Short mmCIF file of C-alpha atoms in Angstrom, two decimals:
data_model
loop_
_atom_site.label_atom_id
_atom_site.label_comp_id
_atom_site.label_asym_id
_atom_site.label_seq_id
_atom_site.Cartn_x
_atom_site.Cartn_y
_atom_site.Cartn_z
CA MET A 273 22.22 -8.86 3.50
CA ILE A 274 21.93 -6.57 6.52
CA GLY A 275 23.09 -3.60 4.46
CA SER A 276 20.49 -4.31 1.77
CA ALA A 277 17.75 -4.63 4.37
CA VAL A 278 18.79 -1.36 6.05
CA TRP A 279 18.83 0.48 2.68
CA THR A 280 15.38 -0.88 1.85
CA ILE A 281 14.05 0.46 5.16
CA LEU A 282 15.71 3.85 4.55
CA VAL A 283 14.28 4.34 1.03
CA THR A 284 10.88 3.02 2.14
CA PHE A 285 10.32 5.08 5.26
CA VAL A 286 13.05 7.64 6.05
CA VAL A 287 14.18 9.21 2.76
CA PRO A 288 10.67 9.76 1.28
CA ALA A 289 9.58 11.53 4.48
CA LEU A 290 12.59 13.86 4.18
CA LEU A 291 12.24 14.36 0.43
CA ALA A 292 8.48 15.03 0.29
CA PRO A 293 8.51 18.61 1.73
CA SER A 294 11.62 19.72 -0.22
CA ARG A 295 10.94 23.02 -2.01
CA TRP A 296 13.66 22.56 -4.65
CA GLN A 297 11.44 19.99 -6.39
CA ALA A 298 9.14 22.71 -7.72
CA ARG A 299 12.10 24.44 -9.36
CA TYR A 300 13.69 21.29 -10.77
CA PRO A 301 10.80 18.87 -11.32
CA ARG A 302 12.65 16.67 -13.82
CA ALA A 303 15.56 16.09 -11.42
CA ALA A 304 13.17 15.52 -8.53
CA LEU A 305 11.19 12.93 -10.48
CA LEU A 306 14.43 11.15 -11.34
CA VAL A 307 15.44 11.09 -7.66
CA TRP A 308 12.09 9.60 -6.60
CA HIS A 309 12.27 6.82 -9.16
CA ILE A 310 15.96 6.08 -8.52
CA LEU A 311 15.10 5.63 -4.85
CA PHE A 312 12.22 3.33 -5.78
CA THR A 313 14.40 1.24 -8.12
CA SER A 314 17.27 1.04 -5.64
CA GLY A 315 14.86 -0.11 -2.94
CA LEU A 316 13.63 -2.94 -5.15
CA ALA A 317 17.21 -3.88 -6.05
CA ALA A 318 18.28 -3.89 -2.39
CA LEU A 319 15.31 -6.07 -1.45
CA ALA A 320 16.13 -8.54 -4.24
CA LEU A 321 19.79 -8.57 -3.17
CA ALA A 322 18.81 -9.30 0.42
CA PHE A 323 16.69 -12.28 -0.68
CA LEU A 324 19.45 -13.55 -2.98
CA THR A 325 22.06 -13.26 -0.23
CA THR A 326 19.83 -15.17 2.15
CA VAL A 327 19.42 -17.99 -0.37
CA LEU A 328 23.16 -18.19 -1.10
CA LEU A 329 24.05 -18.27 2.60
CA ALA A 330 21.52 -21.03 3.21
CA ILE A 331 22.79 -23.06 0.25
CA GLY A 332 26.37 -22.57 1.38
CA ASP A 333 25.67 -24.27 4.70
CA GLN A 334 26.44 -27.92 3.89
CA GLY A 335 25.24 -29.41 7.17
CA GLY A 336 22.04 -31.45 7.42
CA THR A 337 20.14 -28.57 8.95
CA GLY A 338 21.73 -26.28 6.35
CA ARG A 339 20.22 -28.21 3.46
CA LEU A 340 16.83 -28.19 5.15
CA GLY A 341 17.17 -24.47 5.83
CA ALA A 342 18.17 -23.84 2.23
CA ALA A 343 15.13 -25.73 0.97
CA LEU A 344 12.85 -23.73 3.27
CA VAL A 345 14.43 -20.42 2.25
CA VAL A 346 14.13 -21.23 -1.47
CA ALA A 347 10.52 -22.33 -1.01
CA GLY A 348 9.77 -19.13 0.90
CA CYS A 349 11.38 -16.99 -1.79
CA VAL A 350 9.44 -18.77 -4.54
CA ALA A 351 6.20 -18.31 -2.60
CA GLY A 352 7.03 -14.65 -1.93
CA PHE A 353 7.86 -14.07 -5.60
CA GLY A 354 4.61 -15.72 -6.66
CA TYR A 355 2.58 -13.64 -4.22
CA THR A 356 4.33 -10.42 -5.29
CA THR A 357 3.76 -11.23 -8.96
CA GLY A 358 0.07 -11.82 -8.28
CA VAL A 359 -0.27 -8.52 -6.41
CA VAL A 360 1.54 -6.63 -9.18
CA LEU A 361 -0.61 -8.20 -11.92
CA ALA A 362 -3.80 -7.46 -9.96
CA GLY A 363 -2.72 -3.85 -9.44
CA ALA A 364 -1.76 -3.44 -13.09
CA GLY A 365 -5.09 -4.92 -14.18
CA GLU A 366 -7.06 -2.51 -12.00
CA ILE A 367 -5.09 0.48 -13.28
CA SER A 368 -5.66 -0.59 -16.89
CA ARG A 369 -9.39 -1.07 -16.27
CA ASN A 370 -9.68 2.40 -14.72
CA GLU A 371 -7.90 3.97 -17.71
CA LEU A 372 -10.14 2.06 -20.12
CA ARG A 373 -13.29 3.18 -18.28
CA THR A 374 -12.17 6.82 -18.40
CA ARG A 375 -11.34 6.62 -22.10
CA THR A 376 -14.64 4.87 -22.85
CA ARG A 377 -16.70 7.51 -20.98
CA ILE A 378 -15.05 10.28 -22.98
CA LEU A 379 -15.45 8.49 -26.31
CA GLN A 380 -19.11 7.76 -25.59
CA THR A 381 -19.93 11.46 -25.31
CA PRO A 382 -20.56 13.39 -28.55
CA HIS A 383 -17.24 14.65 -29.88
CA ARG A 384 -15.34 15.79 -32.94
CA MET A 385 -11.89 14.65 -34.02
CA ARG A 386 -9.08 16.26 -35.98
CA THR A 387 -5.41 15.51 -36.57
CA LEU A 388 -2.77 17.51 -34.74
CA ASP A 389 0.23 15.76 -36.30
CA ALA A 390 1.30 12.41 -37.72
CA SER A 391 0.90 10.60 -34.39
CA THR A 392 -1.58 12.73 -32.40
CA ASP A 393 -5.31 13.42 -32.67
CA LEU A 394 -7.29 16.22 -31.03
CA LEU A 395 -10.68 15.23 -29.59
CA LEU A 396 -13.18 17.99 -28.81
CA SER A 397 -15.76 16.66 -26.36
CA ASP A 398 -19.17 18.31 -26.03
CA LEU A 399 -18.96 18.19 -22.22
CA ALA A 400 -19.61 21.54 -20.54
CA MET A 401 -17.14 20.94 -17.70
CA PRO A 402 -13.78 22.56 -18.54
CA PHE A 403 -11.06 19.92 -18.65
CA ALA A 404 -8.21 18.59 -20.76
CA CYS A 405 -6.36 15.29 -20.70
CA SER A 406 -4.30 13.04 -22.95
CA PHE A 407 -4.18 9.34 -23.77
CA PRO A 408 -1.08 7.50 -25.00
CA GLY A 409 -1.28 4.74 -27.58
CA ARG A 410 -0.57 3.95 -31.19
CA ARG A 411 -2.57 7.07 -32.01
CA GLN A 412 -2.02 9.53 -29.18
CA THR A 413 -5.01 11.68 -28.26
CA VAL A 414 -5.31 15.11 -26.65
CA VAL A 415 -8.81 15.72 -25.26
CA VAL A 416 -10.33 19.16 -24.61
CA SER A 417 -13.91 19.87 -23.63
CA GLN A 418 -16.26 22.41 -25.13
CA GLY A 419 -16.46 24.00 -21.70
CA LEU A 420 -12.70 24.57 -21.79
CA VAL A 421 -12.87 26.04 -25.30
CA ASP A 422 -15.59 28.45 -24.18
CA SER A 423 -13.55 29.51 -21.12
CA LEU A 424 -10.21 30.29 -22.79
CA THR A 425 -8.80 32.47 -25.51
CA ALA A 426 -7.21 30.86 -28.55
CA ALA A 427 -3.69 31.48 -27.16
CA GLN A 428 -4.61 30.03 -23.77
CA LEU A 429 -6.18 26.98 -25.40
CA ALA A 430 -3.02 26.45 -27.46
CA ALA A 431 -0.98 26.57 -24.24
CA VAL A 432 -3.20 23.92 -22.62
CA VAL A 433 -2.90 21.68 -25.68
CA ALA A 434 0.88 22.15 -25.58
CA HIS A 435 0.79 21.06 -21.92
CA GLU A 436 -1.07 17.87 -22.79
CA ARG A 437 1.20 17.14 -25.73
CA ALA A 438 4.19 17.47 -23.40
CA HIS A 439 2.74 14.64 -21.29
CA LEU A 440 2.71 12.47 -24.42
CA THR A 441 6.05 13.43 -25.95
CA GLN A 442 7.89 13.15 -22.61
CA LYS A 443 6.23 9.80 -21.81
CA HIS A 444 4.93 10.95 -18.45
CA PHE A 445 2.40 8.12 -18.44
CA VAL A 446 5.26 5.65 -17.83
CA ALA A 447 6.34 7.33 -14.58
CA LEU A 448 2.73 7.82 -13.49
CA ARG A 449 1.78 4.20 -14.20
CA LEU A 450 4.80 2.98 -12.22
CA ALA A 451 3.84 5.20 -9.28
CA ASP A 452 0.20 4.04 -9.52
CA LEU A 453 1.33 0.43 -9.54
CA ASN A 454 3.59 0.99 -6.55
CA ALA A 455 0.75 2.62 -4.60
CA ALA A 456 -1.72 -0.12 -5.60
CA CYS A 457 0.66 -2.90 -4.47
CA LEU A 458 1.72 -1.15 -1.23
CA PRO A 459 -1.39 0.73 -0.07
CA MET A 460 -0.30 0.74 3.59
CA VAL A 461 3.24 2.02 2.94
CA PRO A 462 3.53 5.84 3.31
CA ALA A 463 6.41 6.02 0.83
CA ALA A 464 4.23 4.58 -1.94
CA ARG A 465 1.57 7.25 -1.37
CA ARG A 466 4.21 10.00 -1.22
CA MET A 467 5.79 8.79 -4.45
CA ARG A 468 2.38 8.77 -6.17
CA ARG A 469 1.57 12.31 -5.03
CA ALA A 470 5.03 13.59 -5.93
CA THR A 471 4.97 11.94 -9.36
CA GLY A 472 1.54 13.39 -10.17
CA LEU A 473 2.64 16.90 -9.22
CA LEU A 474 6.08 16.77 -10.82
CA ILE A 475 4.85 15.61 -14.22
CA GLU A 476 2.33 18.48 -14.21
CA LEU A 477 5.13 20.95 -13.47
CA MET A 478 7.30 19.43 -16.20
CA ALA A 479 4.44 19.75 -18.69
CA ASP A 480 3.83 23.33 -17.49
CA ASP A 481 7.46 24.21 -18.19
CA ALA A 482 7.36 22.64 -21.66
CA ALA A 483 4.11 24.42 -22.55
CA ALA A 484 5.38 27.74 -21.18
CA ARG A 485 8.44 27.53 -23.41
CA ALA A 486 6.36 26.55 -26.44
CA ALA A 487 3.30 28.79 -26.07
CA GLY A 488 4.30 31.50 -23.60
CA PRO A 489 4.12 31.37 -19.78
CA SER A 490 1.54 34.14 -19.47
CA HIS A 491 -0.98 32.32 -21.67
CA LEU A 492 -0.60 29.09 -19.72
CA ALA A 493 -0.70 30.87 -16.35
CA ASN A 494 -3.89 32.71 -17.29
CA ALA A 495 -5.43 29.47 -18.55
CA LEU A 496 -4.60 27.71 -15.26
CA VAL A 497 -6.19 30.55 -13.26
CA ARG A 498 -9.38 30.39 -15.32
CA ILE A 499 -9.61 26.61 -15.11
CA GLY A 500 -8.89 26.70 -11.38
CA TYR A 501 -11.64 29.25 -10.83
CA ALA A 502 -14.14 27.20 -12.85
CA THR A 503 -13.25 23.89 -11.15
CA GLN A 504 -12.55 25.29 -7.66
CA ASP A 505 -9.07 23.73 -7.72
CA PRO A 506 -6.64 25.96 -5.76
CA SER A 507 -3.58 23.99 -6.90
CA LEU A 508 -3.91 25.44 -10.41
CA ALA A 509 -3.53 28.98 -9.06
CA VAL A 510 -0.34 27.89 -7.27
CA ARG A 511 1.03 26.46 -10.51
CA ALA A 512 0.10 29.69 -12.31
CA GLU A 513 1.96 31.74 -9.70
CA ARG A 514 5.02 29.53 -10.16
CA LEU A 515 4.97 30.30 -13.89
CA ALA A 516 4.56 34.01 -13.22
CA VAL A 517 7.57 34.36 -10.91
CA ARG A 518 10.02 32.35 -13.03
CA ARG A 519 12.22 33.93 -15.67
CA TRP A 520 11.55 32.64 -19.15
CA ARG A 521 13.34 33.06 -22.42
CA ARG A 522 11.17 35.02 -24.84
CA VAL A 523 9.23 32.73 -27.17
CA PRO A 524 8.93 34.10 -30.74
CA LEU A 525 5.33 34.37 -31.85
CA ALA A 526 6.11 32.40 -34.99
CA ASN A 527 7.18 29.41 -32.86
CA ARG A 528 4.08 29.29 -30.70
CA PRO A 529 1.58 26.52 -31.41
CA VAL A 530 -1.80 27.43 -32.84
CA VAL A 531 -4.82 25.17 -32.37
CA VAL A 532 -7.67 25.60 -34.85
CA LEU A 533 -10.66 23.58 -33.74
CA PRO A 534 -12.89 21.85 -36.32
#
């Protein structure tokens, strides 16, 4: 029980503080994301083990006070589980509502649709602000704005679409939703905020790598620089520099994705 409690404290406060500034994460984003989520899962498992051990020790005490203590411990665990379940459901509901509001705002603007493949649609929004995003679902959707189309070349646009498709094919929304839920349920815990920030950055780097291999790193890097200049987001220039300094295997032109807008 003590060991489980100590491990929970370590993965909640100590390890995330040491892991957050690690530079190797930018080079190996997939491994880094796995480490973050293994720590999160092991912390939950250690906490559950500590509660279970407490209950078993209380039940094992056969004295009169032991039975009373066991009843109190079980009641406390049931109450704690109920409270935790309520917090998790409330956090999940808020996250789902935010996603639905974002999707609804985009769908309410004038747009055109076309099919990218058997499971993915491309939505071209008339919004002038340059942006791109993706929505999972039974029919996955990649969204690009008219402002983005006007800002990029065809090759750069194809690289951005490849980036968004990587989010969908690699199921990044699962890791992001888990990190969002963790942060929503534990808003005062620094590790939850660090995990959310790290997850958001790492999935972008993973999608960058996938798009660079599919469409060419120079096209994606140039697209990030242009979008960063238009949106005044300096982080995009940093991601572009990361793509520029890495060594990439040459991508044959025949294998690069081409996006033809309706």
